Amino acid sequence: MPDTTKRLLIAIGAVAIWVAITMGVGLIQVAPGTPLDKFASEQIVWGTPMAAAFMLLVAWMMGWRDLGFNNARPLRSWRLIWLPMLLIIGFVGVAILLDRPVPVSVVLIVAINTMVVGFSEELAFRGVLWGAARKAMSFWPAFFLVCFLFGIVHVLNALMTGQFAAAGVQAFNAMLSGAAFLAIRIRTHSIIPVMIVHWLWDLAVFVLAAGRDGPSPVIDPMDQLTGALMIVGPMALYGLFLIRNAKVREGWDDDLVGEQGVQKF
């Protein structure tokens, strides 16, 4: 078995254990039927940092040093996060217009939880899994494998919320946003920009939900899907635009290439 295939199988196994830790500890912390926004805003979530620690341990033991913990190259590639940042600002604007005051303590809890989630999920999927898939497979199969697995694990949120249709929409939503995150990861040669964007994205969404009075409303899954397409659809298209041709994807297989191997913008 080629070393690249062996690494991919180990990475997939590590992600499976990462999922088990994240979901298992989460199920211990909350009662069935707990909405995700309540879970993230009322207590510190412990499963996510534990899963991240496990993934860091695996990467260290396996000697994987190409997970993207380096500066964006070139530095001006930070500008590529403009679209997700624009949407994040839009979420904040909606929260201001709705005039839903959120206690500072709640904002702090959500900020901590979403920061760890952004770090942990990016480490698992755009770090460990992508680092293995891009060496074992050709570009597009590796790209879609990472996006698909990132989306599909979100279906498991239904184990906590009990809302399987909503979890399915969330999984589809995650696949679309995951395509944009991975494209930015590829173009910046760094995992750091997408970790920050992922954190701020979740923070804005969960703070907006945390300001809602009363129980979580039951929304028709088709309405949820329509909303997801309107918000995250452009993100996915933007991601595909970023990796639109082979020249743009130059250097995609290794973050440790020299400057001569980095695509200029």
Tab-separated table of N, CA, C and O in Angstrom, residues 5 8 45 54 102 121 123 188 218 224 248 260:
chain	number	residue	atom	x	y	z
A	5	THR	N	-1.650	6.551	0.493
A	5	THR	CA	-2.939	5.901	0.767
A	5	THR	C	-3.045	5.538	2.241
A	5	THR	O	-4.106	5.695	2.858
A	8	LEU	N	-3.893	8.581	4.171
A	8	LEU	CA	-5.295	8.968	4.024
A	8	LEU	C	-6.190	8.104	4.900
A	8	LEU	O	-7.117	8.616	5.557
A	45	VAL	N	-18.556	24.099	25.936
A	45	VAL	CA	-18.625	22.793	25.295
A	45	VAL	C	-17.262	22.112	25.418
A	45	VAL	O	-16.242	22.667	24.991
A	54	PHE	N	-6.937	15.623	20.671
A	54	PHE	CA	-6.673	14.307	20.094
A	54	PHE	C	-6.071	14.438	18.703
A	54	PHE	O	-5.093	13.755	18.358
A	102	VAL	N	-28.067	40.879	23.924
A	102	VAL	CA	-27.498	39.620	24.385
A	102	VAL	C	-26.538	39.924	25.529
A	102	VAL	O	-25.649	40.761	25.369
A	121	GLU	N	-12.622	22.077	13.931
A	121	GLU	CA	-13.152	21.582	12.661
A	121	GLU	C	-12.188	21.838	11.514
A	121	GLU	O	-12.023	20.986	10.628
A	123	LEU	N	-8.920	22.131	11.779
A	123	LEU	CA	-7.793	21.225	11.993
A	123	LEU	C	-8.118	19.833	11.460
A	123	LEU	O	-7.298	19.202	10.782
A	188	THR	N	-4.579	30.468	-0.013
A	188	THR	CA	-3.708	31.185	0.929
A	188	THR	C	-2.546	30.328	1.409
A	188	THR	O	-1.634	30.832	2.048
A	218	VAL	N	-39.941	26.271	15.102
A	218	VAL	CA	-39.864	25.154	14.174
A	218	VAL	C	-40.012	25.716	12.763
A	218	VAL	O	-41.040	26.278	12.408
A	224	GLN	N	-35.692	26.398	5.294
A	224	GLN	CA	-34.297	26.385	5.729
A	224	GLN	C	-33.357	26.182	4.547
A	224	GLN	O	-32.313	26.842	4.444
A	248	VAL	N	-4.326	28.595	-11.126
A	248	VAL	CA	-4.702	29.105	-9.807
A	248	VAL	C	-4.436	28.061	-8.732
A	248	VAL	O	-4.066	28.392	-7.602
A	260	GLN	N	8.764	30.173	-5.111
A	260	GLN	CA	8.632	29.998	-6.548
A	260	GLN	C	7.462	29.107	-6.902
A	260	GLN	O	6.998	29.112	-8.043
